[in-house]
Amino acid sequence: MTATPPDHPRSKGGSARGRQVSARRVRDLISASIRDGYIAPDAPLAEEDLMELFDTSRGSVRAALTQLSETGFVERRRRVGTRVTHLGVVIPLTDILTDSEHVYLETLEQRVVPNFPLVRERLRIQDPTVRLIETRFVCDDETLGLRTAYFSTRYDSHPDFLSGPASMASVLHDFFGATPGEVLVSIGSDAADVHTARVLGISENAPLISREMTYYDVDGEPIQTVFDRFRGDRVRLETVASAM
């Protein structure tokens, strides 16, 4: 086989005609185009149309649609075609201004537990115990995520304050009596354990988006630290940041 010259387009992931040949890239373009309205979400996804739209091969389109079907984004049916089945839910990265019309929090469990070094450091408290409240994120009767929150026992409001529209601005104000300040965020990935899988209605070891956050008030005092797990096939985390 003749080696591809270093300056040939294929050596940079393209083709001799500059076409999209990566199924991963085509998959990204299809899903983003649907979410942003460039492709109608209720329109059939014809291979020929996608090939023309993204100037790509039939093989790349088919591979991309197969990948999207494996995540539940589209459904492929023989002699029927391919259609979008689930657009997913966008959740702001820090939850401060979540779409309260669609995403809700429901309290599952609350208790007082022994304090431990991680929470002592994050919340700057030496109390022997802390409050733990576990809630789930719900949209259209589907559970999208699970949150475990730790905070000082001096906040003794009823956990019903944490149920309802998922806006941390209102939670910090109504439950903690605080004005929102900075949020320290860490994003990663995880696999569902037995408990999380049962709550989210997914299989054990299914891929999850993990998020850890510590919320501060406007004076820089830590309020609570949380551990979130979201369904990787249903949730996207978004934010707007300045490059300045």
CSV table of C-alpha atoms in Angstrom, one decimal:
chain,number,residue,atom,x,y,z
A,1,MET,CA,0.0,0.0,0.0
A,2,THR,CA,1.3,3.4,-0.9
A,3,ALA,CA,1.9,5.7,2.1
A,4,THR,CA,-0.1,9.0,2.2
A,5,PRO,CA,2.1,12.0,1.8
A,6,PRO,CA,2.3,14.2,4.9
A,7,ASP,CA,0.8,17.2,3.1
A,8,HIS,CA,-2.1,15.2,1.5
A,9,PRO,CA,-5.6,16.3,2.8
A,10,ARG,CA,-6.2,12.8,4.2
A,11,SER,CA,-3.2,13.2,6.5
A,12,LYS,CA,-5.1,16.0,8.2
A,13,GLY,CA,-8.4,14.1,8.5
A,14,GLY,CA,-10.0,15.3,5.3
A,15,SER,CA,-10.2,14.0,1.8
A,16,ALA,CA,-8.9,15.0,-1.6
A,17,ARG,CA,-12.0,17.1,-2.0
A,18,GLY,CA,-12.1,18.5,1.5
A,19,ARG,CA,-15.1,16.5,2.5
A,20,GLN,CA,-16.1,15.5,6.1
A,21,VAL,CA,-15.0,11.9,6.4
A,22,SER,CA,-15.0,11.5,10.2
A,23,ALA,CA,-18.3,9.9,11.5
A,24,ARG,CA,-17.6,11.5,14.8
A,25,ARG,CA,-17.5,15.0,13.3
A,26,VAL,CA,-20.6,14.3,11.2
A,27,ARG,CA,-22.4,13.0,14.3
A,28,ASP,CA,-21.5,16.2,16.2
A,29,LEU,CA,-22.7,18.4,13.3
A,30,ILE,CA,-26.0,16.5,12.9
A,31,SER,CA,-26.9,16.6,16.6
A,32,ALA,CA,-25.9,20.3,17.0
A,33,SER,CA,-27.8,21.3,13.8
A,34,ILE,CA,-30.9,19.7,15.2
A,35,ARG,CA,-30.6,21.2,18.6
A,36,ASP,CA,-30.0,24.7,17.2
A,37,GLY,CA,-32.8,24.4,14.7
A,38,TYR,CA,-30.9,24.1,11.4
A,39,ILE,CA,-32.5,20.7,10.9
A,40,ALA,CA,-36.2,20.4,12.0
A,41,PRO,CA,-36.3,17.9,14.9
A,42,ASP,CA,-39.5,16.3,13.5
A,43,ALA,CA,-38.1,15.9,9.9
A,44,PRO,CA,-36.9,12.5,8.6
A,45,LEU,CA,-33.1,12.3,8.5
A,46,ALA,CA,-32.6,11.1,4.9
A,47,GLU,CA,-29.0,10.0,4.2
A,48,GLU,CA,-28.9,11.8,0.9
A,49,ASP,CA,-29.9,15.1,2.4
A,50,LEU,CA,-27.3,14.8,5.2
A,51,MET,CA,-24.6,13.8,2.7
A,52,GLU,CA,-25.3,17.0,0.7
A,53,LEU,CA,-25.7,19.2,3.7
A,54,PHE,CA,-22.4,18.2,5.3
A,55,ASP,CA,-20.6,17.3,2.0
A,56,THR,CA,-19.7,13.9,3.3
A,57,SER,CA,-19.9,10.2,2.4
A,58,ARG,CA,-22.8,7.8,2.8
A,59,GLY,CA,-20.6,5.6,5.0
A,60,SER,CA,-19.9,8.6,7.4
A,61,VAL,CA,-23.6,9.5,7.6
A,62,ARG,CA,-24.6,5.9,8.3
A,63,ALA,CA,-21.9,5.5,11.0
A,64,ALA,CA,-22.9,8.9,12.6
A,65,LEU,CA,-26.6,7.9,12.7
A,66,THR,CA,-25.8,4.6,14.2
A,67,GLN,CA,-23.8,6.3,16.9
A,68,LEU,CA,-26.7,8.7,17.6
A,69,SER,CA,-29.2,5.8,17.7
A,70,GLU,CA,-27.0,4.0,20.3
A,71,THR,CA,-27.3,7.0,22.6
A,72,GLY,CA,-31.1,7.3,22.1
A,73,PHE,CA,-30.9,10.6,20.2
A,74,VAL,CA,-32.5,9.1,17.1
A,75,GLU,CA,-34.4,6.0,16.2
A,76,ARG,CA,-33.6,4.0,13.0
A,77,ARG,CA,-36.3,1.7,11.5
A,78,ARG,CA,-36.0,-0.3,8.4
A,79,ARG,CA,-38.2,0.9,5.5
A,80,VAL,CA,-39.4,3.8,7.8
A,81,GLY,CA,-36.3,5.9,8.1
A,82,THR,CA,-34.5,7.8,10.9
A,83,ARG,CA,-36.1,10.3,13.2
A,84,VAL,CA,-35.1,12.2,16.3
A,85,THR,CA,-36.5,10.6,19.5
A,86,HIS,CA,-35.0,12.7,22.2
A,87,LEU,CA,-33.3,16.1,22.0
A,88,GLY,CA,-32.1,16.0,25.6
A,89,VAL,CA,-32.2,18.7,28.2
A,90,VAL,CA,-29.9,21.7,28.6
A,91,ILE,CA,-28.9,22.5,32.2
A,92,PRO,CA,-26.8,25.6,32.9
A,93,LEU,CA,-23.4,24.6,34.2
A,94,THR,CA,-23.9,26.2,37.7
A,95,ASP,CA,-27.7,25.8,37.9
A,96,ILE,CA,-28.0,29.4,39.0
A,97,LEU,CA,-30.6,30.2,36.2
A,98,THR,CA,-32.0,26.8,35.2
A,99,ASP,CA,-35.1,26.6,32.9
A,100,SER,CA,-37.6,26.4,35.7
A,101,GLU,CA,-40.5,25.5,33.3
A,102,HIS,CA,-39.0,22.2,32.5
A,103,VAL,CA,-36.5,21.0,35.2
A,104,TYR,CA,-37.6,20.3,38.7
A,105,LEU,CA,-36.0,19.0,41.9
A,106,GLU,CA,-37.7,16.4,44.0
A,107,THR,CA,-36.4,15.5,47.5
A,108,LEU,CA,-35.7,11.8,48.0
A,109,GLU,CA,-33.9,11.7,51.4
A,110,GLN,CA,-32.7,13.9,54.1
A,111,ARG,CA,-30.7,13.2,57.3
A,112,VAL,CA,-27.9,14.4,59.6
A,113,VAL,CA,-24.6,12.6,59.1
A,114,PRO,CA,-21.2,12.7,60.7
A,115,ASN,CA,-18.9,15.4,59.3
A,116,PHE,CA,-15.7,14.5,57.5
A,117,PRO,CA,-12.5,16.2,56.3
A,118,LEU,CA,-13.6,17.0,52.8
A,119,VAL,CA,-16.8,18.8,53.9
A,120,ARG,CA,-15.0,20.5,56.8
A,121,GLU,CA,-12.5,22.0,54.3
A,122,ARG,CA,-15.0,22.9,51.6
A,123,LEU,CA,-17.5,24.5,54.0
A,124,ARG,CA,-15.0,25.7,56.5
A,125,ILE,CA,-16.9,24.3,59.4
A,126,GLN,CA,-15.8,22.0,62.3
A,127,ASP,CA,-19.3,20.9,63.3
A,128,PRO,CA,-19.4,17.2,64.3
A,129,THR,CA,-22.4,16.7,62.0
A,130,VAL,CA,-23.7,18.1,58.7
A,131,ARG,CA,-27.0,17.8,56.8
A,132,LEU,CA,-27.3,15.6,53.8
A,133,ILE,CA,-30.2,16.0,51.3
A,134,GLU,CA,-30.5,13.9,48.2
A,135,THR,CA,-32.7,15.2,45.4
A,136,ARG,CA,-33.4,14.2,41.8
A,137,PHE,CA,-33.6,16.3,38.7
A,138,VAL,CA,-36.9,15.6,36.8
A,139,CYS,CA,-38.1,16.7,33.3
A,140,ASP,CA,-41.4,15.6,31.8
A,141,ASP,CA,-41.7,12.9,34.4
A,142,GLU,CA,-38.3,11.5,33.5
A,143,THR,CA,-35.5,11.4,36.1
A,144,LEU,CA,-32.4,13.0,34.5
A,145,GLY,CA,-30.0,13.3,37.5
A,146,LEU,CA,-29.3,12.7,41.1
A,147,ARG,CA,-27.9,15.3,43.6
A,148,THR,CA,-26.3,14.7,47.0
A,149,ALA,CA,-25.9,18.0,49.0
A,150,TYR,CA,-24.0,18.6,52.2
A,151,PHE,CA,-24.3,21.8,54.3
A,152,SER,CA,-24.3,23.0,57.9
A,153,THR,CA,-26.9,21.9,60.4
A,154,ARG,CA,-27.6,25.5,61.2
A,155,TYR,CA,-29.7,25.6,58.1
A,156,ASP,CA,-32.7,23.8,59.4
A,157,SER,CA,-35.4,24.7,56.8
A,158,HIS,CA,-37.7,22.0,55.7
A,159,PRO,CA,-36.4,20.1,52.6
A,160,ASP,CA,-39.6,21.0,50.7
A,161,PHE,CA,-37.8,24.2,50.0
A,162,LEU,CA,-35.5,22.2,47.8
A,163,SER,CA,-38.4,20.8,45.7
A,164,GLY,CA,-39.7,22.5,42.7
A,165,PRO,CA,-38.2,24.5,39.8
A,166,ALA,CA,-34.4,23.9,39.8
A,167,SER,CA,-33.0,27.3,40.2
A,168,MET,CA,-30.1,27.6,42.6
A,169,ALA,CA,-30.7,31.4,42.8
A,170,SER,CA,-34.1,30.7,44.5
A,171,VAL,CA,-32.7,27.8,46.6
A,172,LEU,CA,-29.8,29.9,47.9
A,173,HIS,CA,-32.3,32.7,48.7
A,174,ASP,CA,-35.2,30.8,50.1
A,175,PHE,CA,-33.5,27.8,51.8
A,176,PHE,CA,-30.2,29.3,52.9
A,177,GLY,CA,-31.2,33.0,53.1
A,178,ALA,CA,-28.1,33.9,51.1
A,179,THR,CA,-27.3,36.0,48.1
A,180,PRO,CA,-25.6,33.9,45.4
A,181,GLY,CA,-21.9,34.5,44.8
A,182,GLU,CA,-19.2,32.4,43.2
A,183,VAL,CA,-19.6,28.7,42.3
A,184,LEU,CA,-16.6,26.3,42.1
A,185,VAL,CA,-17.4,23.7,39.5
A,186,SER,CA,-15.7,20.4,38.5
A,187,ILE,CA,-16.9,18.2,35.6
A,188,GLY,CA,-16.1,14.6,35.0
A,189,SER,CA,-17.6,11.3,34.0
A,190,ASP,CA,-18.7,8.2,35.9
A,191,ALA,CA,-20.6,4.9,35.6
A,192,ALA,CA,-23.9,4.3,37.3
A,193,ASP,CA,-23.8,2.3,40.5
A,194,VAL,CA,-26.8,0.1,41.6
A,195,HIS,CA,-28.5,2.9,43.5
A,196,THR,CA,-28.0,5.6,40.9
A,197,ALA,CA,-29.1,3.3,38.1
A,198,ARG,CA,-32.3,2.5,40.0
A,199,VAL,CA,-33.2,6.1,40.6
A,200,LEU,CA,-32.4,7.2,37.0
A,201,GLY,CA,-34.0,4.2,35.4
A,202,ILE,CA,-30.9,3.1,33.5
A,203,SER,CA,-28.7,0.1,33.5
A,204,GLU,CA,-25.8,-0.4,36.0
A,205,ASN,CA,-22.5,1.0,34.7
A,206,ALA,CA,-24.3,3.3,32.1
A,207,PRO,CA,-22.3,6.4,31.4
A,208,LEU,CA,-22.9,9.5,33.6
A,209,ILE,CA,-21.8,13.1,33.6
A,210,SER,CA,-20.5,13.9,37.1
A,211,ARG,CA,-20.4,17.4,38.5
A,212,GLU,CA,-19.2,18.7,41.8
A,213,MET,CA,-20.0,22.2,43.0
A,214,THR,CA,-19.4,24.3,46.0
A,215,TYR,CA,-21.7,27.4,46.3
A,216,TYR,CA,-20.6,30.6,48.0
A,217,ASP,CA,-22.6,33.6,49.1
A,218,VAL,CA,-21.9,37.1,47.8
A,219,ASP,CA,-19.4,37.6,50.7
A,220,GLY,CA,-17.4,34.5,49.8
A,221,GLU,CA,-18.7,32.2,52.5
A,222,PRO,CA,-19.3,28.6,51.4
A,223,ILE,CA,-22.9,27.5,51.7
A,224,GLN,CA,-23.1,24.0,50.4
A,225,THR,CA,-21.2,21.4,48.4
A,226,VAL,CA,-23.0,19.1,46.0
A,227,PHE,CA,-22.3,15.9,44.0
A,228,ASP,CA,-24.4,15.5,40.8
A,229,ARG,CA,-24.8,12.6,38.5
A,230,PHE,CA,-26.6,13.1,35.2
A,231,ARG,CA,-27.7,10.7,32.4
A,232,GLY,CA,-25.1,11.1,29.7
A,233,ASP,CA,-27.7,10.4,27.0
A,234,ARG,CA,-30.1,13.0,28.2
A,235,VAL,CA,-28.3,16.0,29.7
A,236,ARG,CA,-26.0,18.7,28.3
A,237,LEU,CA,-24.3,21.3,30.6
A,238,GLU,CA,-23.9,24.7,29.1
A,239,THR,CA,-22.5,28.1,30.1
A,240,VAL,CA,-21.5,31.4,28.6
A,241,ALA,CA,-18.1,32.7,29.3
A,242,SER,CA,-16.1,35.7,28.2
A,243,ALA,CA,-12.7,35.3,26.5
A,244,MET,CA,-11.6,38.6,27.9
